[in-house]
Coordinates of N, CA and C in Angstrom, one line a residue:
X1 N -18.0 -265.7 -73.3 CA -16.8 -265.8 -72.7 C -15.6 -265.9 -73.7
X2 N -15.9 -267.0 -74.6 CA -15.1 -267.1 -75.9 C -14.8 -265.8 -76.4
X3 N -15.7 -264.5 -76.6 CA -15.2 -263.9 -77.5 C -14.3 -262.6 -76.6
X4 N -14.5 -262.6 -75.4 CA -14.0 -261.5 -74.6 C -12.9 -261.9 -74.2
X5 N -12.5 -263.4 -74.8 CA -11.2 -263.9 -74.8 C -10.0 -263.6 -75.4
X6 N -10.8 -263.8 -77.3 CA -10.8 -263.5 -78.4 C -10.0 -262.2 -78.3
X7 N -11.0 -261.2 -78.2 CA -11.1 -259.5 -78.0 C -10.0 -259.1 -76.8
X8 N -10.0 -259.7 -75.6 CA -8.8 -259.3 -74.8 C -7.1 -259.8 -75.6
X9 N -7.2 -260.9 -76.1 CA -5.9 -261.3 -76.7 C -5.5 -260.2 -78.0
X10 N -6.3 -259.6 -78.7 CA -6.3 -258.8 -79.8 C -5.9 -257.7 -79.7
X11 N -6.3 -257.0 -78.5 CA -6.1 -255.7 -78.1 C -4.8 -255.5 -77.2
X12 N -4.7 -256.6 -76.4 CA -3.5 -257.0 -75.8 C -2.1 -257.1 -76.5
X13 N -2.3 -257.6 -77.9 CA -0.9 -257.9 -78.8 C -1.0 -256.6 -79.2
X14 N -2.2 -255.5 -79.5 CA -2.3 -254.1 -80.2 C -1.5 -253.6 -79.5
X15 N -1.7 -253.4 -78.5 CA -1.3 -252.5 -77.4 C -0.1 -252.6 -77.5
X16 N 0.8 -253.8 -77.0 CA 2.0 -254.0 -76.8 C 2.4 -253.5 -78.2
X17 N 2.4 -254.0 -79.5 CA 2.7 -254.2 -80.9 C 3.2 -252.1 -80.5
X18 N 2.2 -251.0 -80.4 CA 1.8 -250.0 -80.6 C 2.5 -249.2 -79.7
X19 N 2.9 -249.7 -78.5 CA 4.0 -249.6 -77.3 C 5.2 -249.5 -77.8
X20 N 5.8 -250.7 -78.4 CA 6.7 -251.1 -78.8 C 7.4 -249.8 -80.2
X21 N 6.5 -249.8 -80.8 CA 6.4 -248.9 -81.7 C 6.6 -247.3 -81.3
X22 N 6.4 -246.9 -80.2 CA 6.5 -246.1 -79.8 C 7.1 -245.2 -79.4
X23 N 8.4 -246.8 -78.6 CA 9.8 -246.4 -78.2 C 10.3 -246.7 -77.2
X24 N 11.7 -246.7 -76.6 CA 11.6 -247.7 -75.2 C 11.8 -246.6 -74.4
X25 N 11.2 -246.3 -73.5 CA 11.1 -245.6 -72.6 C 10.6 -246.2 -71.2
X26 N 11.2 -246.0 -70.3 CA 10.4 -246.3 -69.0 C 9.3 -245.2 -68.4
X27 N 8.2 -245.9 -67.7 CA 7.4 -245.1 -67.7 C 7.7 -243.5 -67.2
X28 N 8.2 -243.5 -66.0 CA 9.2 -241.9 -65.2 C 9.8 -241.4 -66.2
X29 N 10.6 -241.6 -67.5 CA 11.1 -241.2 -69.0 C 10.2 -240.7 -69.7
X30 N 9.0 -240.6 -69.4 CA 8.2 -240.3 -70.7 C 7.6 -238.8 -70.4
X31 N 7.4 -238.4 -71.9 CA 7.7 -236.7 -71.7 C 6.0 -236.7 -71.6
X32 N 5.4 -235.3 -71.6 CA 4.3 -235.2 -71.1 C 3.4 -235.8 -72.0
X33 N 3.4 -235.8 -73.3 CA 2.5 -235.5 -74.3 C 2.6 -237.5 -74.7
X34 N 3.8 -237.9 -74.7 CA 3.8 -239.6 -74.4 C 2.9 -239.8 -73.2
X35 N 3.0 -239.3 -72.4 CA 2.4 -239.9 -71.0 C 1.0 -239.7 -71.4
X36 N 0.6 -238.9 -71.9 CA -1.0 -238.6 -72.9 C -1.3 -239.6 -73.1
X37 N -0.6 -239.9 -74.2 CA -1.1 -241.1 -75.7 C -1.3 -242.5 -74.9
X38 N 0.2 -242.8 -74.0 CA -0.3 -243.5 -73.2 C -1.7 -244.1 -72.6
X39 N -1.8 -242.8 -71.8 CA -3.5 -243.3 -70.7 C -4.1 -243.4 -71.8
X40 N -4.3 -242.9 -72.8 CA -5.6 -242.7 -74.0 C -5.3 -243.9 -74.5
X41 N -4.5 -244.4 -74.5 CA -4.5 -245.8 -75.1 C -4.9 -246.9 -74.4
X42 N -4.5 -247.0 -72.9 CA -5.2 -247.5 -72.4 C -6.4 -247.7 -71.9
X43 N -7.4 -246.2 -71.6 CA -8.7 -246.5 -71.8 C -9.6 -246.6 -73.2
X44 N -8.9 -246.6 -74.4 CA -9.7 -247.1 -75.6 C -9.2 -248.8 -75.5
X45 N -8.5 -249.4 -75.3 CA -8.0 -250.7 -75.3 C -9.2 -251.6 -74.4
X46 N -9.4 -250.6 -73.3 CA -10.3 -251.3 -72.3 C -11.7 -251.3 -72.6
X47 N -12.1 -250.2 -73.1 CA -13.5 -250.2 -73.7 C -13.9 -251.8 -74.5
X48 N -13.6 -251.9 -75.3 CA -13.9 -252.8 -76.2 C -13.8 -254.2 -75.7
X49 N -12.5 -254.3 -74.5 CA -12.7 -255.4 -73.7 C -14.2 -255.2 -72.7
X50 N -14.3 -254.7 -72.4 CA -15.7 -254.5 -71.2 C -16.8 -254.7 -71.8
X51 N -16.8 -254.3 -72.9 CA -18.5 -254.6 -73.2 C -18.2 -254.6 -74.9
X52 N -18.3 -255.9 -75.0 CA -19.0 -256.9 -76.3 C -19.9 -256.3 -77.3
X53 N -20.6 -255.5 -76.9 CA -21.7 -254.8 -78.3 C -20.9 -253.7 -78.7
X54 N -19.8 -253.4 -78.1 CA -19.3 -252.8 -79.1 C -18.1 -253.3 -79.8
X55 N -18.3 -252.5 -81.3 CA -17.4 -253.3 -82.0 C -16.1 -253.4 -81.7
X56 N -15.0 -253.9 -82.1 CA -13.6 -254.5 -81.5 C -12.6 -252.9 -82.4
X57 N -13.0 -252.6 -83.9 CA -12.9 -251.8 -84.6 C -12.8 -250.5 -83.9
X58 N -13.8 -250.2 -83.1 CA -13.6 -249.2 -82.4 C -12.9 -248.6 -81.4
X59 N -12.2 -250.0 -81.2 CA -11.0 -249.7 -80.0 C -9.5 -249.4 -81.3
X60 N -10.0 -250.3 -82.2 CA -8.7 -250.5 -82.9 C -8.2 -249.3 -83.2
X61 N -9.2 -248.7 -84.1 CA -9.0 -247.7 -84.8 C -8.3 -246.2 -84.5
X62 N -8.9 -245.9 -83.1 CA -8.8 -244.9 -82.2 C -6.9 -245.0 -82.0
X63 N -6.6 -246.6 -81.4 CA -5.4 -246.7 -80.7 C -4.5 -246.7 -82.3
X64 N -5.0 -246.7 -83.0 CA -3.7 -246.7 -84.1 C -3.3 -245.2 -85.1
X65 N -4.6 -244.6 -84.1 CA -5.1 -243.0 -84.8 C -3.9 -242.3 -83.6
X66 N -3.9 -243.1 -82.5 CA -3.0 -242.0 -81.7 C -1.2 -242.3 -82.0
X67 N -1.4 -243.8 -82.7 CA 0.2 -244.1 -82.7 C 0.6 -243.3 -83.8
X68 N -0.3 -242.9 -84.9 CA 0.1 -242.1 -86.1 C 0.3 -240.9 -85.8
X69 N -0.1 -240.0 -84.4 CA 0.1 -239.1 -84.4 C 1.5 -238.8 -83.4
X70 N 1.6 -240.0 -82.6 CA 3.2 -239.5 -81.4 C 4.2 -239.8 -82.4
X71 N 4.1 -240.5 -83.6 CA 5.4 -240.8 -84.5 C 5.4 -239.3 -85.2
X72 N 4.5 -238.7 -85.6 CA 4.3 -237.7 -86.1 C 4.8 -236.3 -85.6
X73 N 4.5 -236.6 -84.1 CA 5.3 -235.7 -83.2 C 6.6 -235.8 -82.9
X74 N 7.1 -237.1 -82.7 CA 8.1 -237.3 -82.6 C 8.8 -236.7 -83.4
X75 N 8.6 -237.1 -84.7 CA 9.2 -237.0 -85.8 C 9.7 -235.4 -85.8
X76 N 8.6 -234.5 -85.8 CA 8.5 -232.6 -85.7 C 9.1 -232.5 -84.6
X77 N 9.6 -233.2 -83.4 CA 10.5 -232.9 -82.4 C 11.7 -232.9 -82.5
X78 N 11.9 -233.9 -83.7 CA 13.6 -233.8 -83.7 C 13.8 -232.8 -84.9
X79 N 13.2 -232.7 -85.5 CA 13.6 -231.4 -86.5 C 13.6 -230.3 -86.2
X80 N 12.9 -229.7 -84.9 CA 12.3 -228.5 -84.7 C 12.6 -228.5 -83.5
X81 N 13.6 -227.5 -83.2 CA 13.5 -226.8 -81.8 C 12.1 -226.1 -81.6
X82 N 12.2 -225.7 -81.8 CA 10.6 -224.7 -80.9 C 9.5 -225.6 -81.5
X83 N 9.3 -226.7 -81.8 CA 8.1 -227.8 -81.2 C 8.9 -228.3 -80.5
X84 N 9.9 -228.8 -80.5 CA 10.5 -229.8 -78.8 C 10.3 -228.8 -77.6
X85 N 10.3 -227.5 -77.7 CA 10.2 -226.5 -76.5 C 8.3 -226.4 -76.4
X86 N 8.0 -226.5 -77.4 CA 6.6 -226.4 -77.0 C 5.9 -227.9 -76.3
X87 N 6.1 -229.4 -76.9 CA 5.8 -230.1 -76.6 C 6.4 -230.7 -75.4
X88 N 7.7 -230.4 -74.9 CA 8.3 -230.8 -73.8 C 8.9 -230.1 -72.8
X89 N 8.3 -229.0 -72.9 CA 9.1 -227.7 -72.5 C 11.0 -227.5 -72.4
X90 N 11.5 -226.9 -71.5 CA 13.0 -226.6 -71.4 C 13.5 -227.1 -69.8
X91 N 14.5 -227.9 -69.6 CA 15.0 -228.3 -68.5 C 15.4 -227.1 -68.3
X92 N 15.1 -227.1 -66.3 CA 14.6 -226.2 -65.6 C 16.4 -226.1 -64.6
X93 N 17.2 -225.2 -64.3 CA 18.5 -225.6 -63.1 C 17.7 -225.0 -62.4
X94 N 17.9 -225.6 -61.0 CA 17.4 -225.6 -60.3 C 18.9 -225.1 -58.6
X95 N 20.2 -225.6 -59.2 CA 20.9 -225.4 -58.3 C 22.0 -225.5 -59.3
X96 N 22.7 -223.9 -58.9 CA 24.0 -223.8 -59.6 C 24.8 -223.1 -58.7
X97 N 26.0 -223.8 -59.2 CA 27.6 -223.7 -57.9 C 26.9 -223.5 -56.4
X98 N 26.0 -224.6 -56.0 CA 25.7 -224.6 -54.9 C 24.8 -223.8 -54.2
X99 N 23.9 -223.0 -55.5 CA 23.2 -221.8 -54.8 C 21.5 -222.6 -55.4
X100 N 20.7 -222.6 -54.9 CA 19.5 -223.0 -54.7 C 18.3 -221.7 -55.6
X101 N 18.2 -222.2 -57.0 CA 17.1 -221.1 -57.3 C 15.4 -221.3 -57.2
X102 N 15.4 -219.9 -56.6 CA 13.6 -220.5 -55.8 C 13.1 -219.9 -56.4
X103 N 13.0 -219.0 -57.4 CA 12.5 -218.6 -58.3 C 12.1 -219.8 -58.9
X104 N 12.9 -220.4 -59.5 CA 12.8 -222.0 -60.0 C 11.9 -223.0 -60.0
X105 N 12.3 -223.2 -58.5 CA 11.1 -223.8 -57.8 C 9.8 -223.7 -57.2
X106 N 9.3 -222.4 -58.1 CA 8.3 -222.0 -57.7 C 7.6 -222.3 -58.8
X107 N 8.5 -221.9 -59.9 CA 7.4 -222.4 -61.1 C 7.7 -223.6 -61.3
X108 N 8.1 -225.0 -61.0 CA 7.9 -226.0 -61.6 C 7.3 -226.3 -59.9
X109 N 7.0 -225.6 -58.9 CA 5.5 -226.1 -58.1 C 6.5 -227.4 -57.2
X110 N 7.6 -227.0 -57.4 CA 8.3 -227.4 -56.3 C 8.6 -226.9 -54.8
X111 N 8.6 -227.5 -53.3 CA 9.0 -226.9 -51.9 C 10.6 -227.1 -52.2
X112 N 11.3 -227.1 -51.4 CA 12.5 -227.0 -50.9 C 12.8 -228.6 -50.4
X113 N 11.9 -228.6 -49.3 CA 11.8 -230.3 -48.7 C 12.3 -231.1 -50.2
X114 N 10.7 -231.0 -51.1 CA 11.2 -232.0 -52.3 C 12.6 -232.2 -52.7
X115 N 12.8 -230.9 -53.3 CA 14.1 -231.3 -53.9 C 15.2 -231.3 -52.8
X116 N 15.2 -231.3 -51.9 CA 16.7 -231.9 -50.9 C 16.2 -233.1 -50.7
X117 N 15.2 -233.8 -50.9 CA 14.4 -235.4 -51.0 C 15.5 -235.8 -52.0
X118 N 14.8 -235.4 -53.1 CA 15.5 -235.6 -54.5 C 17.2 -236.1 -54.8
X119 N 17.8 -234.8 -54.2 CA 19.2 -234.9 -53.9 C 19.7 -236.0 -53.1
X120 N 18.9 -236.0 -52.4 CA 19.2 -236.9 -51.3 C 19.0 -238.8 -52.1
X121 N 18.1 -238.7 -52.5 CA 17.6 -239.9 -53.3 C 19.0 -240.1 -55.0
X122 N 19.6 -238.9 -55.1 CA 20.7 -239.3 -55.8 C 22.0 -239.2 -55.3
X123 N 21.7 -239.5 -53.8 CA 23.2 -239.3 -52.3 C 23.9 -238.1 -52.4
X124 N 23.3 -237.2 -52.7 CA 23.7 -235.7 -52.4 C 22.9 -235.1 -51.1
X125 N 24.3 -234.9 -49.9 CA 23.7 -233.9 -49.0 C 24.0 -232.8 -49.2
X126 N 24.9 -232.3 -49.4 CA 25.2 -231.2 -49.0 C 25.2 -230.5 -50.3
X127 N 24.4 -229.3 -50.3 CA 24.1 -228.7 -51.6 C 25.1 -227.8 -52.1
X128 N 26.1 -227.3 -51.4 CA 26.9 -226.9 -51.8 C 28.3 -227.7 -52.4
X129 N 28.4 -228.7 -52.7 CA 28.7 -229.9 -53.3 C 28.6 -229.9 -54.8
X130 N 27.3 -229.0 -55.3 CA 26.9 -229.4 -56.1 C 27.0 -228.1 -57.5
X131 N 27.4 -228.9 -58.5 CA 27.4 -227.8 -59.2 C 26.2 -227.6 -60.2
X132 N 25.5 -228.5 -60.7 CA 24.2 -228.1 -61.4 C 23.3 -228.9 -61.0
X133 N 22.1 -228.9 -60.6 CA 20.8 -230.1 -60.2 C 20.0 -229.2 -61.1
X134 N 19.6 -230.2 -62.6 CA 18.7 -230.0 -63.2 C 16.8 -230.8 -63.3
X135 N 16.2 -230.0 -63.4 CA 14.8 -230.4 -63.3 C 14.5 -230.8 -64.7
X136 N 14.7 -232.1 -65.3 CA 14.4 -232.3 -66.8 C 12.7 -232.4 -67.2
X137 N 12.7 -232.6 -68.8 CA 11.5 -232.3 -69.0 C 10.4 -234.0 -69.2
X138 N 11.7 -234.5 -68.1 CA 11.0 -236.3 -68.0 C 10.6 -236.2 -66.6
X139 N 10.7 -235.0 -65.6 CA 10.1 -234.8 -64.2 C 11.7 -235.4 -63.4
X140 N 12.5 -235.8 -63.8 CA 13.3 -236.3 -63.2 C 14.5 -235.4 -62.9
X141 N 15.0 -235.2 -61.8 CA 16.5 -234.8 -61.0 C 17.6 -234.8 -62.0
X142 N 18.6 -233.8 -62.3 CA 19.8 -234.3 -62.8 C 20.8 -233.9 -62.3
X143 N 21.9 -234.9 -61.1 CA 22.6 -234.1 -60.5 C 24.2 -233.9 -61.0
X144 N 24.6 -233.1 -61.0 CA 26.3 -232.9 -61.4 C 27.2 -232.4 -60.1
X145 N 28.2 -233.1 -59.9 CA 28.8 -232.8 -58.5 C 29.8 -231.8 -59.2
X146 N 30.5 -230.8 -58.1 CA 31.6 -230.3 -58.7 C 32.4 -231.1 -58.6
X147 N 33.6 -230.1 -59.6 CA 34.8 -230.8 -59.9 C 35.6 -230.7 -58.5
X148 N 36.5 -232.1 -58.1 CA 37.3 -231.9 -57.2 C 38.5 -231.5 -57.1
X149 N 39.1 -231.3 -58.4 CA 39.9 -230.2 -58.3 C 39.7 -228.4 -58.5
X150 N 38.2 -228.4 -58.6 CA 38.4 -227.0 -58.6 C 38.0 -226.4 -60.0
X151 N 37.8 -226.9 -60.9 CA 37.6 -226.8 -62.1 C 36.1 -226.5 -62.6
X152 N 35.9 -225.5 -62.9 CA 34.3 -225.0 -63.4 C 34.2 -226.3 -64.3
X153 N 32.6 -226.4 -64.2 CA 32.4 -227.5 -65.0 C 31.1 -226.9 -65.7
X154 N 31.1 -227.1 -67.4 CA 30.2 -226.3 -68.2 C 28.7 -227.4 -68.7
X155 N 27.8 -226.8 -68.8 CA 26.6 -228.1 -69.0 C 27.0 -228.4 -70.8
X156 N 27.2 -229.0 -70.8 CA 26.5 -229.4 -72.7 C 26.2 -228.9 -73.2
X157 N 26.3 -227.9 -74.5 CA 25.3 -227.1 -75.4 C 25.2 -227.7 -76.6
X158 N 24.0 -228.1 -77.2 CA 23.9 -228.3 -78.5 C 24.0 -226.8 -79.3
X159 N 24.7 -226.5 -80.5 CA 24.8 -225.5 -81.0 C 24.3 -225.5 -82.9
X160 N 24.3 -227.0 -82.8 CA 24.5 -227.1 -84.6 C 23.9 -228.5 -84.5
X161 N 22.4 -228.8 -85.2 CA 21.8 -230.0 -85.1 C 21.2 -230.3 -86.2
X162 N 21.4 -231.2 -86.9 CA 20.8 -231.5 -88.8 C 20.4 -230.3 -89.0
X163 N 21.7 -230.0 -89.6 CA 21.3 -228.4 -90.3 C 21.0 -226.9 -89.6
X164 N 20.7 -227.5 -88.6 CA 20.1 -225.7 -87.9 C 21.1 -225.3 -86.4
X165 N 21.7 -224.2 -86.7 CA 22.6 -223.4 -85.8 C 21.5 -222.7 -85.1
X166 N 22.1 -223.2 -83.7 CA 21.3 -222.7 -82.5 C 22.1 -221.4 -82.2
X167 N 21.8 -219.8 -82.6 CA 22.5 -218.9 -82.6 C 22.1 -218.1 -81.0
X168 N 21.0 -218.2 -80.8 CA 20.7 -218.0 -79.4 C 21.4 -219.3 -77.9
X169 N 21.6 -219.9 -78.6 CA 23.0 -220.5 -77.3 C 24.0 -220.4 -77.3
X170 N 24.7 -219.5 -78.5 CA 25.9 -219.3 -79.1 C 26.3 -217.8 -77.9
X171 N 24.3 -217.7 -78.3 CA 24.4 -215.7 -77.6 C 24.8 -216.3 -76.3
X172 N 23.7 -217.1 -76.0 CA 24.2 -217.0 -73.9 C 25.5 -217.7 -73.9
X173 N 26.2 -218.5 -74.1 CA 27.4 -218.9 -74.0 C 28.3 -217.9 -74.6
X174 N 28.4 -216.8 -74.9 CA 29.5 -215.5 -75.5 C 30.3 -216.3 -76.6
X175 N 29.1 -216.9 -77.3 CA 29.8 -216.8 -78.7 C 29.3 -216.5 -80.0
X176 N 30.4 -216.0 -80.8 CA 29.4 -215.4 -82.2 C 29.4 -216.8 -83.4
X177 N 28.8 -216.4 -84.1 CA 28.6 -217.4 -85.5 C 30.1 -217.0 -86.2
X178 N 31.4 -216.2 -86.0 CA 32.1 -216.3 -86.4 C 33.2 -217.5 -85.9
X179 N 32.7 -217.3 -84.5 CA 33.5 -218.5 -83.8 C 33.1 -219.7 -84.1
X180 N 31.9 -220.3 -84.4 CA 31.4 -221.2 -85.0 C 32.0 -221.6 -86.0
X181 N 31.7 -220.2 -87.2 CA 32.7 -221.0 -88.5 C 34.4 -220.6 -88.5
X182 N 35.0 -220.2 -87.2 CA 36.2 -220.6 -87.0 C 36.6 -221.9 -86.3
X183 N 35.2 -222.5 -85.7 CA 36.1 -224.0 -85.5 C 35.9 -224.8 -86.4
X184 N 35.0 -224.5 -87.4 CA 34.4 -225.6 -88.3 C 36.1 -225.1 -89.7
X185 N 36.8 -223.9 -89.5 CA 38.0 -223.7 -90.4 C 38.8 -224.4 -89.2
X186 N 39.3 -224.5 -88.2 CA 40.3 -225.0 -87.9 C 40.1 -226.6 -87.8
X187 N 38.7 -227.4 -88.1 CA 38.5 -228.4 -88.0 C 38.8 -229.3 -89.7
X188 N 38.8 -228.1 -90.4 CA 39.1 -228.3 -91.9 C 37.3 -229.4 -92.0
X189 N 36.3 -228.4 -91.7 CA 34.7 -228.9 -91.9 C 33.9 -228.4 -92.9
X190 N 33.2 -228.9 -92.8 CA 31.9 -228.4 -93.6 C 30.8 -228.2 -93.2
X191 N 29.6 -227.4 -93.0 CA 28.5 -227.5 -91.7 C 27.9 -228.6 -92.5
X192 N 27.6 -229.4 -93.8 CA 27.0 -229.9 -94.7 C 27.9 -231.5 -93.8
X193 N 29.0 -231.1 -93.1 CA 29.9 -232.5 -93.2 C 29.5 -232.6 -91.5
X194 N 28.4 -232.4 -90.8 CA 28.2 -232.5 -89.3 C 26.8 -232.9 -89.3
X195 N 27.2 -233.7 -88.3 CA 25.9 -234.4 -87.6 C 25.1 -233.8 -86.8
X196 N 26.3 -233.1 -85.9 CA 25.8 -232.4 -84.8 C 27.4 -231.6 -84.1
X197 N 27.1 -230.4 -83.4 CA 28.2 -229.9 -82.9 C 27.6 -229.4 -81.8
X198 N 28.5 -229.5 -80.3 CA 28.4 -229.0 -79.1 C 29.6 -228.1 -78.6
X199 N 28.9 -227.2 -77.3 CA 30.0 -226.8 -76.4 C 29.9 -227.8 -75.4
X200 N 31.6 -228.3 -75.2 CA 31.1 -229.8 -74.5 C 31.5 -229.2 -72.5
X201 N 32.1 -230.3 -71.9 CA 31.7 -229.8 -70.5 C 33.0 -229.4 -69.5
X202 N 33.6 -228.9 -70.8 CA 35.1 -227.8 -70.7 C 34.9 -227.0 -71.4
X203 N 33.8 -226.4 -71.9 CA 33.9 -225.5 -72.6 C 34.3 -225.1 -73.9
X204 N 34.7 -226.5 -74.9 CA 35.5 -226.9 -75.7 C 34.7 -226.9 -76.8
X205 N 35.1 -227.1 -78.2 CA 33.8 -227.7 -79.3 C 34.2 -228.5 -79.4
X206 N 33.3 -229.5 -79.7 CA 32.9 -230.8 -80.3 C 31.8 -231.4 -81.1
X207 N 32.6 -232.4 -81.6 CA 31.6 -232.3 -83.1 C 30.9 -233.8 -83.3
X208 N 30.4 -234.1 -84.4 CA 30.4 -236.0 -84.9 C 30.0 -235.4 -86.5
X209 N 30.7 -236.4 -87.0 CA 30.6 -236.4 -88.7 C 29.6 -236.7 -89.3
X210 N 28.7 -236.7 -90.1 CA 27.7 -237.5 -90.6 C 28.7 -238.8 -91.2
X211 N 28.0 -240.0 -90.8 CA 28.4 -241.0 -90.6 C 28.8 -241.6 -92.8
X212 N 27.9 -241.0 -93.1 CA 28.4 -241.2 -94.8 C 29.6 -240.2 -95.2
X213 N 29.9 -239.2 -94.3 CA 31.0 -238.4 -94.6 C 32.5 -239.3 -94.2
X214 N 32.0 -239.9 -93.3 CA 33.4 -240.5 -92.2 C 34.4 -241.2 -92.8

């Protein structure tokens, strides 16, 4: 009894310790490949509490083999567009300027019912109200109302992220890499002197400094 005591308190602080480490995310937040590591963590945690003849080492080991690898992922996610697109795929619109794509919703294995559920659960009735409902790659709803005066409203583009120009968003948003380094001249920049640059949600650029430049 003592030692299954022992052994649950051990694995218990692991766990959490290895959680924590992880990142703070709520469970509905967590992208596919977290939601993985997760359950796998929690049935090697439980093994070793259930039955005593086996060693405590064998739970340990496994769960600290998987924390070394989502830091690892992590890590190749923020550096790399195309492993963030492979690991977490691409948020999905699902409704723009009010028009419902079912093409859409067929590949992310969505009905119709759902997502007016959905809407509905973020007080959206009326779908033509609405100017983007995105399907993110956390499974979760994202809704943007239109503007009430009338005003096209543009999603967010990342274009320029530690070092790498996203020239294929530059393509779908109609712009060239000359426009790029004409705002980075009229900003009097450096791409070496950015953190990151967006098309923000007027259609505008925007930037942030690397914080040692500032």
């Amino acid at each position: 009894m003592f030692i299954f005591l022992i052994r649950t308190t051990i694995l218990y602080a692991l766990v959490v310790i290895v959680i924590r480490l992880m990142g703070k995310r709520q469970i509905g937040e967590l992208e596919p490949f977290e939601l993985v590591v997760t359950i796998m963590i929690s049935d090697l945690a439980s093994l070793p509490m259930q039955d005593a003849r086996l060693p405590l080492i064998n739970g340990v080991i496994p769960i600290l083999t998987l924390l070394f690898i989502q830091i690892l992922l992590s890590e190749v996610e923020i550096k790399s567009k195309v492993m963030r697109n492979v690991l977490d795929g691409k948020p999905t619109i699902l409704i723009k300027d009010g028009k419902v794509d079912t093409n859409q919703l067929s590949r992310q294995r969505l009905s119709l019912s759902e997502l007016l559920e959905e809407l509905r659960i973020q007080g959206c009735i009326d779908v033509n109200d609405i100017a983007y409902a995105i399907w993110e790659t956390n499974g979760q709803l994202s809704v943007i109302k239109k503007s009430e005066n009338g005003n096209n409203i543009f999603l967010p583009k990342v274009i320029y992220f530690k070092g790498e120009l996203y020239e294929e968003i530059l393509q779908a948003e109609n712009k060239t890499v000359d426009w790029f380094e004409k705002q980075l001249n009229d900003n009097k920049l450096k791409k070496d002197d950015l953190d990151f640059a967006l098309i923000d949600c007027k259609g505008k650029f925007q930037y942030q400094r690397k914080e040692n430049n500032s």
